[in-house]
CSV table of C-alpha atoms in Angstrom, one decimal:
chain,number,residue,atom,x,y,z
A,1,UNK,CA,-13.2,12.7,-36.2
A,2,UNK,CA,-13.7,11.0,-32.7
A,3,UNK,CA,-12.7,13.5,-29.5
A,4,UNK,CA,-10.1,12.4,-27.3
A,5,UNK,CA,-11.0,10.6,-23.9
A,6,UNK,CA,-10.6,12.4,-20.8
A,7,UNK,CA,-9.0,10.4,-18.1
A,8,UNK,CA,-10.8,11.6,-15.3
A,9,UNK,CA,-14.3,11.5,-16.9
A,10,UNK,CA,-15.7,8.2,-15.5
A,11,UNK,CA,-18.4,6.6,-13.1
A,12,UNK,CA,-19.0,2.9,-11.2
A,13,UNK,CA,-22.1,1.5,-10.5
A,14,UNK,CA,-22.3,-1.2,-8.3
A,15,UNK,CA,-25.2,-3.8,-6.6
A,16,UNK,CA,-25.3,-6.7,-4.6
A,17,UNK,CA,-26.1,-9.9,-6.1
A,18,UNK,CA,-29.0,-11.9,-5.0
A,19,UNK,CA,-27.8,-14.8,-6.3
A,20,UNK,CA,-24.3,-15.2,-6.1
A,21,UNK,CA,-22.5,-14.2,-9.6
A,22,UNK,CA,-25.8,-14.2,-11.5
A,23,UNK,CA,-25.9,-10.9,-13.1
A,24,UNK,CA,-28.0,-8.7,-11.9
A,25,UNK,CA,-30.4,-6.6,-14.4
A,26,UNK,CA,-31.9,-3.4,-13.0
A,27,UNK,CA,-32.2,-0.5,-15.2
A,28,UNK,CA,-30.3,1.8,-11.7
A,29,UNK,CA,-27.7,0.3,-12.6
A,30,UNK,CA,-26.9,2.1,-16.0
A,31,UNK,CA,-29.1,4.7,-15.4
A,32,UNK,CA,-27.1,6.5,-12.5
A,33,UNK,CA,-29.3,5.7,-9.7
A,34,UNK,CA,-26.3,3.0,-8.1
A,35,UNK,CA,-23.5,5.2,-8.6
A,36,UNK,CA,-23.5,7.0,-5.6
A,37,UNK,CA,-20.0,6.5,-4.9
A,38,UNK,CA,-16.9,9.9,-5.5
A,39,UNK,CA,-14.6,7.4,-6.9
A,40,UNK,CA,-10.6,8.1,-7.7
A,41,UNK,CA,-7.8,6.4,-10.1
A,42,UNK,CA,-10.8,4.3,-11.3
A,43,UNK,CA,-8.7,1.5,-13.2
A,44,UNK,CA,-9.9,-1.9,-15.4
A,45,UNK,CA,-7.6,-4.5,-15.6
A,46,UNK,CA,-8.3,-7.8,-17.8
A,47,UNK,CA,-7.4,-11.3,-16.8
A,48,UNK,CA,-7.7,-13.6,-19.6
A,49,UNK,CA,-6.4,-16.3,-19.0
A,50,UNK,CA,-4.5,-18.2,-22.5
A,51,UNK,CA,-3.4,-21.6,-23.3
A,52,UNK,CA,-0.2,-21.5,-25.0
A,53,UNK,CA,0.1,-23.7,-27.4
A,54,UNK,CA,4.0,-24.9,-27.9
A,55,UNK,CA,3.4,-28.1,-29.6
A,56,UNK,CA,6.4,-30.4,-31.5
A,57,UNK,CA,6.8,-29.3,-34.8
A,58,UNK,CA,9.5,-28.1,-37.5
A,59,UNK,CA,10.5,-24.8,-36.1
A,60,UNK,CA,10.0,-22.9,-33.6
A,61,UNK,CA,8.1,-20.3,-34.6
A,62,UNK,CA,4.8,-20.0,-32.3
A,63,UNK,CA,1.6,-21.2,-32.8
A,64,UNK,CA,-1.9,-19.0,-31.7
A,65,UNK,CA,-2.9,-19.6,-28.4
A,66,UNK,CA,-6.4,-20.1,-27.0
A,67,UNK,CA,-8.3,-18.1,-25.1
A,68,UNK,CA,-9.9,-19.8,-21.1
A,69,UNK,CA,-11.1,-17.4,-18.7
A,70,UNK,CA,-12.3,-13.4,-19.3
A,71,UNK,CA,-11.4,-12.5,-15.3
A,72,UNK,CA,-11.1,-9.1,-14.8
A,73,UNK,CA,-10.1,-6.6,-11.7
A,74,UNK,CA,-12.0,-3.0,-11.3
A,75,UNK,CA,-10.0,-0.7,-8.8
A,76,UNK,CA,-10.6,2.5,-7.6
A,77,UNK,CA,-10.3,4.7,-4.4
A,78,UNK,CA,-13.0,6.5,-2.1
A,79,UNK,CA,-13.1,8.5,0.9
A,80,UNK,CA,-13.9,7.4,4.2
A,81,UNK,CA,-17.3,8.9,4.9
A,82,UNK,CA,-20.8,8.8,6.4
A,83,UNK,CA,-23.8,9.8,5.5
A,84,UNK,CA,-26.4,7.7,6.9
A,85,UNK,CA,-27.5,8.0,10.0
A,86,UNK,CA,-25.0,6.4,12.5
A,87,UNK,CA,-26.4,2.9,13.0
A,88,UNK,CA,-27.4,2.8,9.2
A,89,UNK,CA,-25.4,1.0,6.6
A,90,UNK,CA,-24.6,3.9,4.3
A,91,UNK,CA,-24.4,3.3,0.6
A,92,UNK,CA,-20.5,2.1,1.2
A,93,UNK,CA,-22.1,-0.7,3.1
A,94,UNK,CA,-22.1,-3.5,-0.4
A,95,UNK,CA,-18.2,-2.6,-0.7
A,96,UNK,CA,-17.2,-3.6,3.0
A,97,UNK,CA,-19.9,-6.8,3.0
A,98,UNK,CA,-18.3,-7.7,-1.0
A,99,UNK,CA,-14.4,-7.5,0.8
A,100,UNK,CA,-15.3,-10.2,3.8
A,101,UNK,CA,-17.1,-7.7,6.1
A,102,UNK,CA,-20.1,-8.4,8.9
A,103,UNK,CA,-22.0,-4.9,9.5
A,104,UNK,CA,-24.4,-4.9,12.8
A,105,UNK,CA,-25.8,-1.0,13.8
A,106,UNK,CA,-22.8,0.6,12.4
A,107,UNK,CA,-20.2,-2.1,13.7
A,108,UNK,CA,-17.9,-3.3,10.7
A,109,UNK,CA,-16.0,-5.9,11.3
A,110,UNK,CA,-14.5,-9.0,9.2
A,111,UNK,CA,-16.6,-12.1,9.4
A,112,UNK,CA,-15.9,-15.6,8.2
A,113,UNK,CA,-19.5,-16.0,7.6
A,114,UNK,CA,-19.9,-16.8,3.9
A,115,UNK,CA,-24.0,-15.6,3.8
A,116,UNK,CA,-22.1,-12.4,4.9
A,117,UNK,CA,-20.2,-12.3,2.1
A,118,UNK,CA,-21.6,-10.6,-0.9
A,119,UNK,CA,-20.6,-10.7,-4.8
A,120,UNK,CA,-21.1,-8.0,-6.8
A,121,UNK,CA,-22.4,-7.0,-9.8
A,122,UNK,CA,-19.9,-3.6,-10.7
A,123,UNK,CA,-19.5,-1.7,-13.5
A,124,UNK,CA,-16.8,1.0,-14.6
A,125,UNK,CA,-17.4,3.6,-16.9
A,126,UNK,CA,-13.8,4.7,-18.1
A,127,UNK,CA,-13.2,7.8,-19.8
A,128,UNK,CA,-15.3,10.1,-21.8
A,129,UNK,CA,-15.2,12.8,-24.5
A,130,UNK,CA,-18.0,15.0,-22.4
A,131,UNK,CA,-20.3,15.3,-25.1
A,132,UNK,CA,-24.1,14.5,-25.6
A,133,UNK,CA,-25.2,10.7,-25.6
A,134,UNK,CA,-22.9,7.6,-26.3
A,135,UNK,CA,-19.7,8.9,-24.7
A,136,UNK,CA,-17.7,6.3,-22.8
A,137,UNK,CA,-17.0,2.6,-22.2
A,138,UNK,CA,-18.4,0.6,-19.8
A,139,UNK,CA,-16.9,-2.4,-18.4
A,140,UNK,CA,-18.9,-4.8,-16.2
A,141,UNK,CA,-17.9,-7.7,-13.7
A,142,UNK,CA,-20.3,-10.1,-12.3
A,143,UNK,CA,-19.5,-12.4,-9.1
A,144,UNK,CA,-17.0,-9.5,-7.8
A,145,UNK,CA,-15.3,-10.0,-4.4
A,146,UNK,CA,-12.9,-7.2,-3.3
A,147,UNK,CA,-9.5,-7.0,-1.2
A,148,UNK,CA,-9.1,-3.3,1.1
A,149,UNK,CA,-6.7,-1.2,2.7
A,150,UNK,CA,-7.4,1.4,4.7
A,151,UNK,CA,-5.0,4.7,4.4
A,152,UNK,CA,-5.0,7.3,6.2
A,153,UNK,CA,-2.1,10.3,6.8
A,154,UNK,CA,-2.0,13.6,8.1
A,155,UNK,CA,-3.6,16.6,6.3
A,156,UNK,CA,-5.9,14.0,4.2
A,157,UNK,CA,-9.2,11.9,4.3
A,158,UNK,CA,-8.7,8.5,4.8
A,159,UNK,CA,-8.8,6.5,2.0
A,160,UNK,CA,-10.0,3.4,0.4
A,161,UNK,CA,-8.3,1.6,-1.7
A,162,UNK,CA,-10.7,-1.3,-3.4
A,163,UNK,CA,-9.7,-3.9,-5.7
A,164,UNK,CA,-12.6,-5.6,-6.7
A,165,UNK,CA,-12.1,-9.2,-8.9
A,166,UNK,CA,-14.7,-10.6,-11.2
A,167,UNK,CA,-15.8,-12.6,-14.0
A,168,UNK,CA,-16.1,-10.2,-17.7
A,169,UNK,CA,-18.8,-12.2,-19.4
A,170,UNK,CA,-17.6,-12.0,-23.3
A,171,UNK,CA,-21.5,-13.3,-24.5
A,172,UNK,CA,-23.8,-12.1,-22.9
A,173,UNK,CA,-27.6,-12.7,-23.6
A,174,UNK,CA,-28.6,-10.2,-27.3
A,175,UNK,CA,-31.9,-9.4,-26.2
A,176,UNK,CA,-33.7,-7.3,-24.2
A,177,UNK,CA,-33.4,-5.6,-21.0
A,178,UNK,CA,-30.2,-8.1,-20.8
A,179,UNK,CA,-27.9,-6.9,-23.4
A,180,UNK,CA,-28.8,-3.1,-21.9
A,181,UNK,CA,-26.3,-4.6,-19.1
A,182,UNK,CA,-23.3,-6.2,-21.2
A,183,UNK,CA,-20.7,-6.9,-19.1
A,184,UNK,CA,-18.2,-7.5,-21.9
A,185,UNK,CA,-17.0,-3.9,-22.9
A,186,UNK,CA,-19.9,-1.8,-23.9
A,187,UNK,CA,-20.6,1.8,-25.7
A,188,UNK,CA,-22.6,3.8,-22.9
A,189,UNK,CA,-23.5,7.4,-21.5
A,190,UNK,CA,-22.0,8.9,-18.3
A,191,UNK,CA,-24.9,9.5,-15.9
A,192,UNK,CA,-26.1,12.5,-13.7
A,193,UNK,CA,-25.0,11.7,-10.9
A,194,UNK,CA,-26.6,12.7,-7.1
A,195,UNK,CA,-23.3,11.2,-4.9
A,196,UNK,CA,-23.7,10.7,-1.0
A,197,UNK,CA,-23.3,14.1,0.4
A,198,UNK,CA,-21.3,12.8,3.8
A,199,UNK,CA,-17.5,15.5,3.5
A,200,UNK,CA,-14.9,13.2,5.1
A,201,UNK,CA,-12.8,14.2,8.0
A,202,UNK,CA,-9.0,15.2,7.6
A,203,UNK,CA,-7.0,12.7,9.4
A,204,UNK,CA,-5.6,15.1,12.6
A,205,UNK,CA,-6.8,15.6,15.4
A,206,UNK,CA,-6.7,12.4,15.8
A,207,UNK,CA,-7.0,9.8,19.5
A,208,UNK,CA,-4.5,7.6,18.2
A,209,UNK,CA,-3.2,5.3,20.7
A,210,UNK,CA,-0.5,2.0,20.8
A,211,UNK,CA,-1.0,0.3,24.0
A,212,UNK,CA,-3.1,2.8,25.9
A,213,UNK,CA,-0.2,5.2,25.0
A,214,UNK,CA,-0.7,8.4,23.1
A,215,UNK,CA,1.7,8.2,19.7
A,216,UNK,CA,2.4,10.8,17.9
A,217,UNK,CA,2.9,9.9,13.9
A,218,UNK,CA,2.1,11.3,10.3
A,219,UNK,CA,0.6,7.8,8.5
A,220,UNK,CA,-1.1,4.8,9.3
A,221,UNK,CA,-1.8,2.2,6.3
A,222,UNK,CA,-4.2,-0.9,7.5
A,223,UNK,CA,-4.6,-3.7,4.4
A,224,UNK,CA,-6.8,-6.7,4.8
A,225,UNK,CA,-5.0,-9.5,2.8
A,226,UNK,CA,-7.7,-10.9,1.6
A,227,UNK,CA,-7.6,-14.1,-0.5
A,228,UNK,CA,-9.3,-13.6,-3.1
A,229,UNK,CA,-10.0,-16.8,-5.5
A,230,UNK,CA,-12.4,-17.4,-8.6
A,231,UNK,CA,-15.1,-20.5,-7.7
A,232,UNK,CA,-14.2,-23.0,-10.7
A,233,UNK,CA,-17.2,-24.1,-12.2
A,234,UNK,CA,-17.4,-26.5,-15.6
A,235,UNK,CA,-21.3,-25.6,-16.3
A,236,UNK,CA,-20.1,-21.8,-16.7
A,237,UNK,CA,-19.7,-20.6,-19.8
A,238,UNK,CA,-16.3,-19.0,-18.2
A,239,UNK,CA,-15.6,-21.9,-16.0
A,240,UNK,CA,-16.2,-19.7,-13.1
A,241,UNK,CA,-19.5,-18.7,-11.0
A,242,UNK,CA,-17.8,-16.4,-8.7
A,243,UNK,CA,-15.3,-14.7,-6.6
A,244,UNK,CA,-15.0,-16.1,-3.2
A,245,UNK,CA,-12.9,-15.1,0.1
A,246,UNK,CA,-11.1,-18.0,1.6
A,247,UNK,CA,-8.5,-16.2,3.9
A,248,UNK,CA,-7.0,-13.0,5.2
A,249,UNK,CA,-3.9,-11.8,7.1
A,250,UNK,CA,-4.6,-8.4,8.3
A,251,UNK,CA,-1.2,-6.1,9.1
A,252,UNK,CA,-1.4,-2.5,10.4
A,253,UNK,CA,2.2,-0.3,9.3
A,254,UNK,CA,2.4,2.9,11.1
A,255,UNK,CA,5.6,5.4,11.6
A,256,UNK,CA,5.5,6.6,15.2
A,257,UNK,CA,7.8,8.9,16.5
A,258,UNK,CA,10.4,7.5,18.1
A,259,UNK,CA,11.8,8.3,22.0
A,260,UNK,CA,12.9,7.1,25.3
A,261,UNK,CA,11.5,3.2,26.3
A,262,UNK,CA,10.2,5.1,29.6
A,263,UNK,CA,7.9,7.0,27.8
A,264,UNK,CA,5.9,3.6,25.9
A,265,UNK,CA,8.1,3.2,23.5
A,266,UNK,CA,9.5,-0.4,24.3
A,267,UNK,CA,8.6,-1.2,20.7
A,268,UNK,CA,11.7,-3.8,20.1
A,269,UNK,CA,11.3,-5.3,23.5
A,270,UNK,CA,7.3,-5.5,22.6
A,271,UNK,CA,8.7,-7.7,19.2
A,272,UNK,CA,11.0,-9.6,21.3
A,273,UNK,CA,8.5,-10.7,23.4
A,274,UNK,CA,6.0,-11.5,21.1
A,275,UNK,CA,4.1,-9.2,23.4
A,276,UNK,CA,-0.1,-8.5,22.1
A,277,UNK,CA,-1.2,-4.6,22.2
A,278,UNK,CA,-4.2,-2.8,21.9
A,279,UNK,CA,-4.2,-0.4,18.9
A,280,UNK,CA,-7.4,2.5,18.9
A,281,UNK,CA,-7.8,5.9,17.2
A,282,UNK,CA,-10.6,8.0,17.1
A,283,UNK,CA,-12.0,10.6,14.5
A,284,UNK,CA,-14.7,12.7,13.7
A,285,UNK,CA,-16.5,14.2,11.1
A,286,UNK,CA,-18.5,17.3,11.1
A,287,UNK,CA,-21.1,16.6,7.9
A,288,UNK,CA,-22.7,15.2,9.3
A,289,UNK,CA,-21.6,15.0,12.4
A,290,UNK,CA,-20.4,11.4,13.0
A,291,UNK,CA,-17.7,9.8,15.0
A,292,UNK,CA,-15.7,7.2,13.5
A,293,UNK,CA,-13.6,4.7,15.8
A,294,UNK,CA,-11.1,2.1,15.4
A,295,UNK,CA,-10.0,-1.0,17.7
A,296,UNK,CA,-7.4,-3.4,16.9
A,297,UNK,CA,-7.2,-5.2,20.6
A,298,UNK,CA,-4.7,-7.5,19.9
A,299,UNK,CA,-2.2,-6.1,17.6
A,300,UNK,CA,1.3,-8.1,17.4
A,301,UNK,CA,4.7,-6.7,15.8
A,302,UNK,CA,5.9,-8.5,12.8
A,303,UNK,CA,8.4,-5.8,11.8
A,304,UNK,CA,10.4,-2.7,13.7
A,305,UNK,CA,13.1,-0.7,12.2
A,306,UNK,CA,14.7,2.7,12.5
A,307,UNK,CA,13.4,5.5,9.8
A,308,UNK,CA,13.1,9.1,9.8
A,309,UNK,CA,10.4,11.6,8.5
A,310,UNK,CA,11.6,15.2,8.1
A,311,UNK,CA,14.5,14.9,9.8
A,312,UNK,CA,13.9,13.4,12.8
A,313,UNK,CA,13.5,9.8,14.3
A,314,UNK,CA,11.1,7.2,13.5
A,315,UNK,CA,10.2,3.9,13.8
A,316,UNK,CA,8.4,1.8,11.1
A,317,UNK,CA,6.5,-0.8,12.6
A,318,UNK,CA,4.1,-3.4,11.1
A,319,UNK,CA,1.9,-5.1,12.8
A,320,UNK,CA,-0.4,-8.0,12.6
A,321,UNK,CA,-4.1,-7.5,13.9
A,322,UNK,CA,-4.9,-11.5,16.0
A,323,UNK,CA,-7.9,-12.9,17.3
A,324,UNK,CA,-9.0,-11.2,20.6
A,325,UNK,CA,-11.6,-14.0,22.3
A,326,UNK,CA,-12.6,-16.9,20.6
A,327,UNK,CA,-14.7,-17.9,18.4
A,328,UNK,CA,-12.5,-14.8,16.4
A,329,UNK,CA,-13.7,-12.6,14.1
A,330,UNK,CA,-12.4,-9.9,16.0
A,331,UNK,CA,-9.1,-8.7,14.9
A,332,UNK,CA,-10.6,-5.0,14.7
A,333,UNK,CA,-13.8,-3.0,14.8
A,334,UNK,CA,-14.8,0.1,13.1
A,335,UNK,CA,-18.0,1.9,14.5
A,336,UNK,CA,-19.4,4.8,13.6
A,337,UNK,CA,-21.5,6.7,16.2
């Protein structure tokens, strides 16, 4: 009889398409080599998209539907890290430039550059009965474009959430080295793994700063609203080519401390006003040593209201992160040093 799978057994290898949502076949890919990555609440979510079929007849009792689109979302969650030196994209570096990101000597910032935008080829290796040889599923996207946010509260790494959306080939090619790199759910091994050795910081200790003003708070959550769309394509097999990033609304939600509107804390006259701030925090990370720093310079409220954490008086504020300077692109930097 078959062993149970173990929920946390599991892997994702990922690589960047050189040829947007053509599947790339490289034998690193299923062999361990690409899954660098310490990956958490690794999830596969189908979108198959069905015609129903509701036609005028006798009764109304329903009739099969048909099957369009095999879409499917991978998500998972890793830790804000370096290893690389400073100036050096580090293996996270296909994640950031697959969710709408430029990165220039360890500068990342969103672009609207589509040749900076990259699709993914990713695959997730779900479950595992920790025995010998054939001992999971892998599940494959090709044409994968992501959406991010950024998490980060006190006493823990920041964290990365990904959500990466692709097209799940359900035919792919029989013969070999292409059907070694099904995309469609496949029978494989879980790899050896050698992950990126970069231990993330715990976020305290922490610059953080709202208008040049230190704040003092437990929990910062930045998400990138991406748009995230499938390419439509009628010579595809699938009827789509790939994923592609058409827009984003970036919102920052912290929970400062709140306190007297002498001491900076003029947060509903700062709404009122429709009044631009400069958000920055600052943290570092011993191995290796790297320092990690964040600049939103033109961050504008959308949201304030009264809350509490522990007991005592908060405010939760969201934010949206605008343009600084034109031509744009610039709604916040992360550089490592």
């Amino acid at each position: 009889m078959a062993e149970v799978f173990v929920a946390r057994l599991g892997e994702v290898a990922l690589k960047a398409e050189s040829t947007k949502g053509t599947k790339v076949v490289n034998a690193n890919l299923v062999d361990g080599t690409l899954s660098k990555h310490r990956v958490y609440n690794l999830r596969y979510d189908p979108d198959v998209q069905l015609h129903e079929r509701g036609t005028a007849s006798a009764s109304l009792s329903r009739w099969p539907h048909l099957v369009g689109r095999a879409l499917g979302k991978i998500s998972f969650e890793t830790e804000l890290r370096h290893t690389a030196a400073a100036i050096t994209e580090d293996a996270d570096g296909e994640l950031f430039s697959a969710a709408g990101f430029d990165i220039t000597s360890g500068v990342y910032k969103p672009t609207s550059d589509q040749s900076d935008h990259k699709t993914l080829n990713i695959y997730a290796m779900l479950g595992g009965d920790g025995t010998a040889g054939t001992n999971t599923v892998r599940y494959g996207l090709r044409g994968a474009m992501a959406n991010l946010t950024i998490i980060g509260e006190v006493g823990k790494p920041v964290m990365l959430a990904w959500e990466f959306f692709g097209v799940s080939e359900t035919a792919d090619e029989a013969s070999p080295p292409l059907n070694t790199h099904n995309l469609k759910p496949t029978d494989d091994s879980l790899n050896t793994i050698t992950h990126e050795t970069g231990v993330p910081a715990i976020f305290q200790g922490v610059a953080f700063t709202w208008a040049a003003v230190t704040k003092r708070l437990g929990r910062f959550e930045l998400a990138l609203n991406n748009t995230v769309v499938p390419r439509d394509d009628v010579s595809s097999l699938n009827g789509c080519l790939h994923y592609v990033i058409t827009n984003r609304n970036p919102v920052m939600k912290i929970d400062p401390d709140a306190g007297l509107v002498v001491d900076g804390n003029n947060f509903l006259d700062t709404l009122n006003a429709g009044t631009e701030v400069a958000i920055a925090w600052s943290l570092a990370q011993t191995t290796p040593a790297r320092t990690i720093a964040f600049a939103a310079p033109k961050a504008q409220i959308i949201t304030c209201t009264d809350a509490e954490r522990n007991g005592f008086a908060t405010k939760d504020i969201t934010a949206a992160l605008n343009k600084s300077a034109e031509p744009g692109d610039d709604e916040f930097t992360i550089t490592w040093t």
